[in-house]
Amino acid sequence: MAYSEKVIDHYENPRNVGGFDKNDPSIATGMVGAPACGDVMKLQLKIDKNGIIEDAKFKTYGCGSAIASSSLVTEWVKGKSIDEASTISNMDIAEELALPPVKIHCSILAEDAIKAAVADYKSRQV
Ligand code: FES
Ligand code: FES
């Protein structure tokens, strides 16, 4: 199976790898795992007081497609509201990266990571 050029680019030059201090109240953290393969993805969003995502970072322990999917979403979510970011679907990611069917769950991991981070943010609003 050949990876697409976009997957290889994100895999070799991942954007926004790292993390933020999870005790910072502007940081939302989404941590998800893929039961199918055991891969784990952590996505953190820095959200301003208007609900706009200022910055994003990720750490993914997984395959090239999972790393590429998370790298891509850190780029996509910046500047979006949390509601806009929540509409990013795994099909958008899979299409952009030209993922083959066996790697679709890697893009689902990235979608789930966004949703988990947004849920974390909402759970901490009073
Ligand atoms: Fe887990 Fe992809 S199967 S690395
Ligand atoms: Fe499991 Fe990519 S996340 S193979």
Short mmCIF file of N, CA, C and O and ligand atoms in Angstrom, two decimals:
data_model
loop_
_atom_site.label_atom_id
_atom_site.label_comp_id
_atom_site.label_asym_id
_atom_site.label_seq_id
_atom_site.Cartn_x
_atom_site.Cartn_y
_atom_site.Cartn_z
N MET A 1 0.85 -1.20 0.00
CA MET A 1 0.00 0.00 0.00
C MET A 1 0.88 1.24 0.00
O MET A 1 1.79 1.36 0.80
N ALA A 2 0.60 2.15 -0.90
CA ALA A 2 1.41 3.37 -0.97
C ALA A 2 0.70 4.50 -0.23
O ALA A 2 -0.50 4.68 -0.36
N TYR A 3 1.47 5.22 0.52
CA TYR A 3 0.92 6.42 1.16
C TYR A 3 0.90 7.56 0.15
O TYR A 3 1.78 7.66 -0.71
N SER A 4 -0.09 8.42 0.27
CA SER A 4 -0.14 9.57 -0.62
C SER A 4 0.97 10.56 -0.25
O SER A 4 1.51 10.52 0.85
N GLU A 5 1.28 11.44 -1.19
CA GLU A 5 2.32 12.44 -0.92
C GLU A 5 1.97 13.31 0.28
O GLU A 5 2.85 13.71 1.04
N LYS A 6 0.69 13.61 0.42
CA LYS A 6 0.30 14.47 1.55
C LYS A 6 0.52 13.77 2.88
O LYS A 6 0.92 14.40 3.85
N VAL A 7 0.24 12.47 2.93
CA VAL A 7 0.51 11.73 4.17
C VAL A 7 2.00 11.75 4.47
O VAL A 7 2.42 12.03 5.59
N ILE A 8 2.80 11.49 3.45
CA ILE A 8 4.26 11.45 3.67
C ILE A 8 4.76 12.81 4.10
O ILE A 8 5.59 12.92 5.02
N ASP A 9 4.24 13.87 3.49
CA ASP A 9 4.66 15.22 3.88
C ASP A 9 4.34 15.50 5.35
O ASP A 9 5.20 15.95 6.10
N HIS A 10 3.11 15.19 5.75
CA HIS A 10 2.75 15.45 7.16
C HIS A 10 3.51 14.52 8.11
O HIS A 10 3.82 14.91 9.23
N TYR A 11 3.79 13.30 7.65
CA TYR A 11 4.51 12.36 8.49
C TYR A 11 5.96 12.82 8.68
O TYR A 11 6.51 12.76 9.78
N GLU A 12 6.56 13.30 7.60
CA GLU A 12 7.97 13.70 7.69
C GLU A 12 8.14 15.09 8.30
O GLU A 12 9.17 15.38 8.89
N ASN A 13 7.15 15.94 8.10
CA ASN A 13 7.21 17.31 8.63
C ASN A 13 5.94 17.59 9.41
O ASN A 13 5.15 18.45 9.03
N PRO A 14 5.73 16.86 10.49
CA PRO A 14 4.45 17.06 11.21
C PRO A 14 4.34 18.48 11.75
O PRO A 14 5.32 19.05 12.24
N ARG A 15 3.15 19.06 11.58
CA ARG A 15 2.91 20.42 12.05
C ARG A 15 2.45 20.37 13.50
O ARG A 15 1.61 19.54 13.85
N ASN A 16 2.95 21.30 14.28
CA ASN A 16 2.37 21.53 15.61
C ASN A 16 2.46 20.33 16.55
O ASN A 16 1.51 20.02 17.26
N VAL A 17 3.61 19.66 16.52
CA VAL A 17 3.80 18.57 17.48
C VAL A 17 4.12 19.15 18.84
O VAL A 17 4.86 20.12 18.95
N GLY A 18 3.54 18.57 19.87
CA GLY A 18 3.87 18.99 21.22
C GLY A 18 2.64 19.07 22.07
O GLY A 18 1.65 18.40 21.81
N GLY A 19 2.74 19.91 23.09
CA GLY A 19 1.60 20.02 24.00
C GLY A 19 1.62 21.34 24.72
O GLY A 19 2.61 22.07 24.69
N PHE A 20 0.49 21.65 25.32
CA PHE A 20 0.36 22.84 26.17
C PHE A 20 0.18 22.37 27.61
O PHE A 20 -0.18 21.22 27.86
N ASP A 21 0.34 23.29 28.53
CA ASP A 21 0.10 23.02 29.94
C ASP A 21 -1.39 22.78 30.17
O ASP A 21 -2.21 23.66 29.95
N LYS A 22 -1.73 21.56 30.57
CA LYS A 22 -3.16 21.25 30.68
C LYS A 22 -3.83 21.95 31.86
O LYS A 22 -5.06 21.95 31.98
N ASN A 23 -3.03 22.55 32.74
CA ASN A 23 -3.62 23.32 33.85
C ASN A 23 -4.00 24.74 33.45
O ASN A 23 -4.66 25.44 34.21
N ASP A 24 -3.56 25.15 32.26
CA ASP A 24 -3.96 26.47 31.74
C ASP A 24 -5.44 26.39 31.37
O ASP A 24 -5.83 25.53 30.58
N PRO A 25 -6.29 27.27 31.94
CA PRO A 25 -7.73 27.16 31.67
C PRO A 25 -8.12 27.38 30.21
O PRO A 25 -9.23 26.97 29.81
N SER A 26 -7.25 27.98 29.40
CA SER A 26 -7.61 28.17 27.99
C SER A 26 -7.30 26.94 27.14
O SER A 26 -7.53 26.94 25.93
N ILE A 27 -6.75 25.91 27.77
CA ILE A 27 -6.36 24.71 27.02
C ILE A 27 -7.39 23.60 27.18
O ILE A 27 -7.80 23.27 28.30
N ALA A 28 -7.82 23.05 26.06
CA ALA A 28 -8.73 21.90 26.07
C ALA A 28 -7.95 20.69 25.54
O ALA A 28 -7.20 20.81 24.58
N THR A 29 -8.14 19.57 26.18
CA THR A 29 -7.39 18.37 25.79
C THR A 29 -8.34 17.25 25.38
O THR A 29 -9.31 16.96 26.08
N GLY A 30 -8.04 16.65 24.26
CA GLY A 30 -8.79 15.48 23.81
C GLY A 30 -7.83 14.33 23.64
O GLY A 30 -6.83 14.45 22.92
N MET A 31 -8.10 13.24 24.32
CA MET A 31 -7.20 12.08 24.25
C MET A 31 -8.06 10.90 23.84
O MET A 31 -9.04 10.57 24.51
N VAL A 32 -7.72 10.29 22.72
CA VAL A 32 -8.53 9.18 22.22
C VAL A 32 -7.65 8.03 21.76
O VAL A 32 -6.49 8.24 21.39
N GLY A 33 -8.22 6.85 21.78
CA GLY A 33 -7.50 5.67 21.32
C GLY A 33 -8.31 4.93 20.29
O GLY A 33 -9.54 5.00 20.29
N ALA A 34 -7.61 4.24 19.42
CA ALA A 34 -8.29 3.43 18.40
C ALA A 34 -8.28 1.98 18.87
O ALA A 34 -7.22 1.37 18.95
N PRO A 35 -9.47 1.44 19.17
CA PRO A 35 -9.50 0.04 19.62
C PRO A 35 -8.93 -0.91 18.58
O PRO A 35 -8.31 -1.91 18.92
N ALA A 36 -9.08 -0.55 17.30
CA ALA A 36 -8.65 -1.45 16.23
C ALA A 36 -7.15 -1.73 16.26
O ALA A 36 -6.71 -2.81 15.91
N CYS A 37 -6.37 -0.75 16.67
CA CYS A 37 -4.92 -0.94 16.56
C CYS A 37 -4.16 -0.49 17.79
O CYS A 37 -2.95 -0.67 17.87
N GLY A 38 -4.84 0.15 18.75
CA GLY A 38 -4.15 0.56 19.96
C GLY A 38 -3.45 1.90 19.85
O GLY A 38 -2.78 2.32 20.79
N ASP A 39 -3.57 2.59 18.73
CA ASP A 39 -2.92 3.88 18.59
C ASP A 39 -3.62 4.93 19.45
O ASP A 39 -4.82 4.86 19.68
N VAL A 40 -2.84 5.91 19.89
CA VAL A 40 -3.37 6.93 20.79
C VAL A 40 -3.01 8.31 20.25
O VAL A 40 -1.91 8.53 19.74
N MET A 41 -3.99 9.21 20.33
CA MET A 41 -3.81 10.57 19.83
C MET A 41 -4.22 11.56 20.91
O MET A 41 -5.28 11.42 21.51
N LYS A 42 -3.34 12.53 21.16
CA LYS A 42 -3.69 13.61 22.09
C LYS A 42 -3.69 14.91 21.31
O LYS A 42 -2.69 15.27 20.68
N LEU A 43 -4.82 15.60 21.35
CA LEU A 43 -4.95 16.88 20.66
C LEU A 43 -5.28 17.94 21.71
O LEU A 43 -6.17 17.75 22.53
N GLN A 44 -4.54 19.03 21.67
CA GLN A 44 -4.83 20.13 22.59
C GLN A 44 -5.13 21.39 21.80
O GLN A 44 -4.45 21.70 20.81
N LEU A 45 -6.15 22.09 22.25
CA LEU A 45 -6.57 23.34 21.60
C LEU A 45 -6.41 24.48 22.60
O LEU A 45 -6.77 24.34 23.77
N LYS A 46 -5.89 25.59 22.10
CA LYS A 46 -5.84 26.81 22.91
C LYS A 46 -6.99 27.69 22.43
O LYS A 46 -7.04 28.07 21.27
N ILE A 47 -7.94 27.94 23.33
CA ILE A 47 -9.20 28.57 22.94
C ILE A 47 -9.33 29.92 23.63
O ILE A 47 -9.16 30.02 24.86
N ASP A 48 -9.60 30.96 22.85
CA ASP A 48 -9.72 32.28 23.47
C ASP A 48 -11.11 32.45 24.08
O ASP A 48 -11.97 31.56 23.99
N LYS A 49 -11.34 33.60 24.71
CA LYS A 49 -12.59 33.70 25.48
C LYS A 49 -13.82 33.84 24.60
O LYS A 49 -14.95 33.71 25.07
N ASN A 50 -13.62 34.04 23.30
CA ASN A 50 -14.76 34.05 22.38
C ASN A 50 -15.01 32.68 21.74
O ASN A 50 -15.83 32.56 20.83
N GLY A 51 -14.28 31.68 22.20
CA GLY A 51 -14.48 30.34 21.66
C GLY A 51 -13.78 30.10 20.33
O GLY A 51 -14.14 29.19 19.59
N ILE A 52 -12.77 30.93 20.03
CA ILE A 52 -12.00 30.75 18.80
C ILE A 52 -10.69 30.01 19.14
O ILE A 52 -10.03 30.32 20.13
N ILE A 53 -10.37 29.04 18.29
CA ILE A 53 -9.17 28.25 18.51
C ILE A 53 -7.96 29.03 18.01
O ILE A 53 -7.82 29.30 16.82
N GLU A 54 -7.11 29.42 18.94
CA GLU A 54 -5.93 30.22 18.61
C GLU A 54 -4.76 29.37 18.16
O GLU A 54 -3.94 29.77 17.36
N ASP A 55 -4.68 28.18 18.75
CA ASP A 55 -3.51 27.35 18.48
C ASP A 55 -3.88 25.90 18.77
O ASP A 55 -4.85 25.64 19.49
N ALA A 56 -3.11 24.99 18.22
CA ALA A 56 -3.38 23.56 18.43
C ALA A 56 -2.07 22.80 18.39
O ALA A 56 -1.15 23.16 17.65
N LYS A 57 -2.00 21.77 19.22
CA LYS A 57 -0.82 20.90 19.20
C LYS A 57 -1.27 19.45 19.36
O LYS A 57 -2.32 19.18 19.92
N PHE A 58 -0.44 18.55 18.86
CA PHE A 58 -0.80 17.14 19.01
C PHE A 58 0.40 16.28 19.32
O PHE A 58 1.55 16.64 19.06
N LYS A 59 0.08 15.12 19.91
CA LYS A 59 1.06 14.04 20.05
C LYS A 59 0.31 12.77 19.69
O LYS A 59 -0.74 12.48 20.25
N THR A 60 0.84 12.04 18.76
CA THR A 60 0.18 10.81 18.32
C THR A 60 1.17 9.67 18.36
O THR A 60 2.28 9.79 17.83
N TYR A 61 0.76 8.60 19.03
CA TYR A 61 1.55 7.39 19.02
C TYR A 61 0.83 6.46 18.07
O TYR A 61 -0.17 5.85 18.45
N GLY A 62 1.28 6.42 16.83
CA GLY A 62 0.54 5.61 15.88
C GLY A 62 1.18 5.60 14.53
O GLY A 62 2.33 5.99 14.35
N CYS A 63 0.41 5.16 13.59
CA CYS A 63 0.91 4.95 12.24
C CYS A 63 1.04 6.29 11.50
O CYS A 63 0.59 7.33 11.98
N GLY A 64 1.60 6.23 10.32
CA GLY A 64 1.79 7.43 9.51
C GLY A 64 0.50 8.14 9.21
O GLY A 64 0.44 9.37 9.23
N SER A 65 -0.56 7.40 8.95
CA SER A 65 -1.84 8.03 8.63
C SER A 65 -2.43 8.73 9.84
O SER A 65 -3.05 9.78 9.71
N ALA A 66 -2.24 8.15 11.02
CA ALA A 66 -2.75 8.79 12.23
C ALA A 66 -1.97 10.08 12.52
O ALA A 66 -2.55 11.10 12.89
N ILE A 67 -0.66 10.03 12.33
CA ILE A 67 0.16 11.23 12.53
C ILE A 67 -0.22 12.30 11.51
O ILE A 67 -0.41 13.47 11.85
N ALA A 68 -0.36 11.89 10.26
CA ALA A 68 -0.73 12.86 9.22
C ALA A 68 -2.12 13.45 9.49
O ALA A 68 -2.33 14.65 9.33
N SER A 69 -3.06 12.62 9.93
CA SER A 69 -4.42 13.11 10.21
C SER A 69 -4.39 14.13 11.33
O SER A 69 -5.05 15.17 11.26
N SER A 70 -3.63 13.86 12.38
CA SER A 70 -3.62 14.80 13.50
C SER A 70 -2.87 16.07 13.13
O SER A 70 -3.28 17.18 13.50
N SER A 71 -1.79 15.93 12.38
CA SER A 71 -1.05 17.11 11.92
C SER A 71 -1.96 18.01 11.08
O SER A 71 -2.02 19.23 11.27
N LEU A 72 -2.69 17.39 10.18
CA LEU A 72 -3.61 18.14 9.31
C LEU A 72 -4.67 18.89 10.13
O LEU A 72 -4.93 20.07 9.89
N VAL A 73 -5.27 18.21 11.10
CA VAL A 73 -6.34 18.89 11.83
C VAL A 73 -5.81 20.04 12.69
O VAL A 73 -6.52 21.02 12.88
N THR A 74 -4.57 19.95 13.16
CA THR A 74 -4.05 21.11 13.91
C THR A 74 -4.00 22.34 13.00
O THR A 74 -4.18 23.46 13.46
N GLU A 75 -3.74 22.12 11.71
CA GLU A 75 -3.74 23.26 10.78
C GLU A 75 -5.16 23.73 10.51
O GLU A 75 -5.42 24.92 10.43
N TRP A 76 -6.05 22.79 10.33
CA TRP A 76 -7.43 23.13 9.95
C TRP A 76 -8.18 23.87 11.05
O TRP A 76 -9.01 24.73 10.77
N VAL A 77 -7.94 23.52 12.31
CA VAL A 77 -8.77 24.09 13.37
C VAL A 77 -8.36 25.51 13.75
O VAL A 77 -9.15 26.25 14.31
N LYS A 78 -7.13 25.89 13.44
CA LYS A 78 -6.67 27.21 13.87
C LYS A 78 -7.51 28.31 13.23
O LYS A 78 -7.70 28.32 12.02
N GLY A 79 -7.99 29.21 14.07
CA GLY A 79 -8.80 30.32 13.59
C GLY A 79 -10.28 29.99 13.51
O GLY A 79 -11.10 30.86 13.25
N LYS A 80 -10.62 28.72 13.71
CA LYS A 80 -12.03 28.33 13.66
C LYS A 80 -12.65 28.45 15.07
O LYS A 80 -11.95 28.37 16.08
N SER A 81 -13.97 28.62 15.09
CA SER A 81 -14.68 28.53 16.36
C SER A 81 -14.77 27.06 16.74
O SER A 81 -14.61 26.18 15.88
N ILE A 82 -15.04 26.81 18.02
CA ILE A 82 -15.14 25.40 18.42
C ILE A 82 -16.29 24.70 17.71
O ILE A 82 -16.20 23.52 17.41
N ASP A 83 -17.35 25.45 17.41
CA ASP A 83 -18.47 24.81 16.70
C ASP A 83 -18.09 24.45 15.26
O ASP A 83 -18.45 23.38 14.77
N GLU A 84 -17.35 25.36 14.61
CA GLU A 84 -16.88 25.04 13.25
C GLU A 84 -15.94 23.84 13.28
O GLU A 84 -16.02 22.95 12.42
N ALA A 85 -15.04 23.83 14.26
CA ALA A 85 -14.07 22.72 14.34
C ALA A 85 -14.79 21.39 14.55
O ALA A 85 -14.37 20.36 14.02
N SER A 86 -15.91 21.45 15.29
CA SER A 86 -16.65 20.21 15.56
C SER A 86 -17.27 19.62 14.32
O SER A 86 -17.67 18.45 14.33
N THR A 87 -17.39 20.42 13.26
CA THR A 87 -18.01 19.88 12.04
C THR A 87 -16.99 19.20 11.12
O THR A 87 -17.37 18.63 10.10
N ILE A 88 -15.71 19.26 11.46
CA ILE A 88 -14.70 18.56 10.64
C ILE A 88 -14.95 17.07 10.78
O ILE A 88 -15.00 16.54 11.88
N SER A 89 -15.11 16.42 9.64
CA SER A 89 -15.42 14.99 9.72
C SER A 89 -14.25 14.16 9.22
O SER A 89 -13.38 14.65 8.49
N ASN A 90 -14.26 12.93 9.63
CA ASN A 90 -13.17 12.05 9.21
C ASN A 90 -13.14 11.90 7.69
O ASN A 90 -12.07 11.70 7.10
N MET A 91 -14.30 12.05 7.03
CA MET A 91 -14.29 11.92 5.58
C MET A 91 -13.53 13.08 4.93
O MET A 91 -12.86 12.89 3.92
N ASP A 92 -13.64 14.29 5.53
CA ASP A 92 -12.86 15.43 5.01
C ASP A 92 -11.37 15.12 5.09
O ASP A 92 -10.59 15.40 4.17
N ILE A 93 -10.98 14.56 6.23
CA ILE A 93 -9.56 14.26 6.47
C ILE A 93 -9.09 13.16 5.52
O ILE A 93 -8.05 13.28 4.87
N ALA A 94 -9.89 12.10 5.43
CA ALA A 94 -9.52 10.96 4.59
C ALA A 94 -9.41 11.37 3.13
O ALA A 94 -8.53 10.91 2.40
N GLU A 95 -10.31 12.29 2.73
CA GLU A 95 -10.29 12.74 1.34
C GLU A 95 -9.06 13.60 1.06
O GLU A 95 -8.36 13.42 0.07
N GLU A 96 -8.79 14.54 1.98
CA GLU A 96 -7.64 15.42 1.81
C GLU A 96 -6.34 14.62 1.72
O GLU A 96 -5.45 14.93 0.94
N LEU A 97 -6.24 13.57 2.54
CA LEU A 97 -5.00 12.79 2.60
C LEU A 97 -5.02 11.58 1.67
O LEU A 97 -4.04 10.84 1.60
N ALA A 98 -6.14 11.39 0.98
CA ALA A 98 -6.30 10.22 0.10
C ALA A 98 -5.99 8.92 0.83
O ALA A 98 -5.21 8.09 0.38
N LEU A 99 -6.61 8.76 2.00
CA LEU A 99 -6.36 7.55 2.79
C LEU A 99 -7.07 6.35 2.16
O LEU A 99 -8.22 6.46 1.74
N PRO A 100 -6.40 5.22 2.14
CA PRO A 100 -7.06 4.00 1.66
C PRO A 100 -8.04 3.47 2.72
O PRO A 100 -7.93 3.84 3.90
N PRO A 101 -8.97 2.61 2.30
CA PRO A 101 -10.01 2.14 3.24
C PRO A 101 -9.47 1.58 4.55
O PRO A 101 -10.05 1.86 5.61
N VAL A 102 -8.37 0.86 4.54
CA VAL A 102 -7.89 0.27 5.81
C VAL A 102 -7.37 1.33 6.77
O VAL A 102 -7.13 1.05 7.94
N LYS A 103 -7.16 2.56 6.26
CA LYS A 103 -6.64 3.63 7.12
C LYS A 103 -7.71 4.66 7.49
O LYS A 103 -7.39 5.70 8.06
N ILE A 104 -8.94 4.35 7.17
CA ILE A 104 -10.01 5.31 7.49
C ILE A 104 -10.11 5.51 9.00
O ILE A 104 -10.36 6.62 9.47
N HIS A 105 -9.90 4.44 9.76
CA HIS A 105 -10.05 4.61 11.22
C HIS A 105 -9.03 5.59 11.78
O HIS A 105 -9.25 6.18 12.84
N CYS A 106 -7.91 5.79 11.09
CA CYS A 106 -6.92 6.77 11.56
C CYS A 106 -7.52 8.17 11.49
O CYS A 106 -7.28 9.00 12.38
N SER A 107 -8.29 8.45 10.44
CA SER A 107 -8.93 9.77 10.32
C SER A 107 -10.07 9.90 11.33
O SER A 107 -10.33 11.00 11.83
N ILE A 108 -10.72 8.78 11.64
CA ILE A 108 -11.78 8.82 12.67
C ILE A 108 -11.17 9.19 14.02
O ILE A 108 -11.76 9.95 14.79
N LEU A 109 -9.97 8.70 14.25
CA LEU A 109 -9.27 9.05 15.50
C LEU A 109 -9.10 10.57 15.59
O LEU A 109 -9.30 11.16 16.66
N ALA A 110 -8.74 11.20 14.49
CA ALA A 110 -8.53 12.65 14.50
C ALA A 110 -9.85 13.39 14.72
O ALA A 110 -9.90 14.37 15.47
N GLU A 111 -10.90 12.93 14.06
CA GLU A 111 -12.22 13.55 14.29
C GLU A 111 -12.62 13.39 15.77
O GLU A 111 -13.07 14.35 16.41
N ASP A 112 -12.42 12.20 16.30
CA ASP A 112 -12.78 11.95 17.71
C ASP A 112 -11.95 12.82 18.65
O ASP A 112 -12.44 13.26 19.70
N ALA A 113 -10.69 13.05 18.28
CA ALA A 113 -9.82 13.86 19.14
C ALA A 113 -10.33 15.30 19.20
O ALA A 113 -10.32 15.93 20.26
N ILE A 114 -10.79 15.84 18.05
CA ILE A 114 -11.35 17.19 18.05
C ILE A 114 -12.59 17.22 18.96
O ILE A 114 -12.73 18.09 19.82
N LYS A 115 -13.46 16.23 18.77
CA LYS A 115 -14.71 16.21 19.55
C LYS A 115 -14.42 16.06 21.04
O LYS A 115 -15.09 16.69 21.88
N ALA A 116 -13.41 15.26 21.37
CA ALA A 116 -13.07 15.06 22.78
C ALA A 116 -12.52 16.36 23.37
O ALA A 116 -12.82 16.71 24.52
N ALA A 117 -11.72 17.10 22.60
CA ALA A 117 -11.17 18.36 23.10
C ALA A 117 -12.28 19.39 23.28
O ALA A 117 -12.30 20.12 24.28
N VAL A 118 -13.20 19.45 22.34
CA VAL A 118 -14.32 20.39 22.45
C VAL A 118 -15.19 20.03 23.65
O VAL A 118 -15.61 20.91 24.42
N ALA A 119 -15.42 18.73 23.86
CA ALA A 119 -16.22 18.30 25.01
C ALA A 119 -15.51 18.68 26.31
O ALA A 119 -16.15 19.11 27.28
N ASP A 120 -14.19 18.55 26.32
CA ASP A 120 -13.42 18.93 27.51
C ASP A 120 -13.58 20.43 27.78
O ASP A 120 -13.82 20.85 28.91
N TYR A 121 -13.49 21.21 26.70
CA TYR A 121 -13.66 22.66 26.84
C TYR A 121 -15.05 22.99 27.40
O TYR A 121 -15.18 23.76 28.36
N LYS A 122 -16.07 22.38 26.81
CA LYS A 122 -17.44 22.69 27.25
C LYS A 122 -17.69 22.23 28.67
O LYS A 122 -18.41 22.90 29.41
N SER A 123 -17.08 21.14 29.06
CA SER A 123 -17.31 20.63 30.41
C SER A 123 -16.72 21.57 31.46
O SER A 123 -17.10 21.50 32.63
N ARG A 124 -15.80 22.43 31.03
CA ARG A 124 -15.17 23.33 32.00
C ARG A 124 -15.74 24.75 31.96
O ARG A 124 -15.26 25.63 32.66
N GLN A 125 -16.77 24.97 31.11
CA GLN A 125 -17.45 26.27 31.11
C GLN A 125 -18.52 26.27 32.18
O GLN A 125 -19.19 25.26 32.37
N VAL A 126 -18.68 27.40 32.85
CA VAL A 126 -19.73 27.42 33.88
C VAL A 126 -20.88 28.31 33.46
O VAL A 126 -20.75 29.16 32.60
FE1 FES B 1 -1.47 1.09 14.91
FE2 FES B 1 -1.35 1.82 12.62
S1 FES B 1 -1.99 -0.06 13.32
S2 FES B 1 0.16 2.01 14.00
FE1 FES B 2 -4.56 2.66 13.64
FE2 FES B 2 -3.65 4.36 11.92
S1 FES B 2 -4.59 4.80 13.77
S2 FES B 2 -3.54 2.22 11.81
#
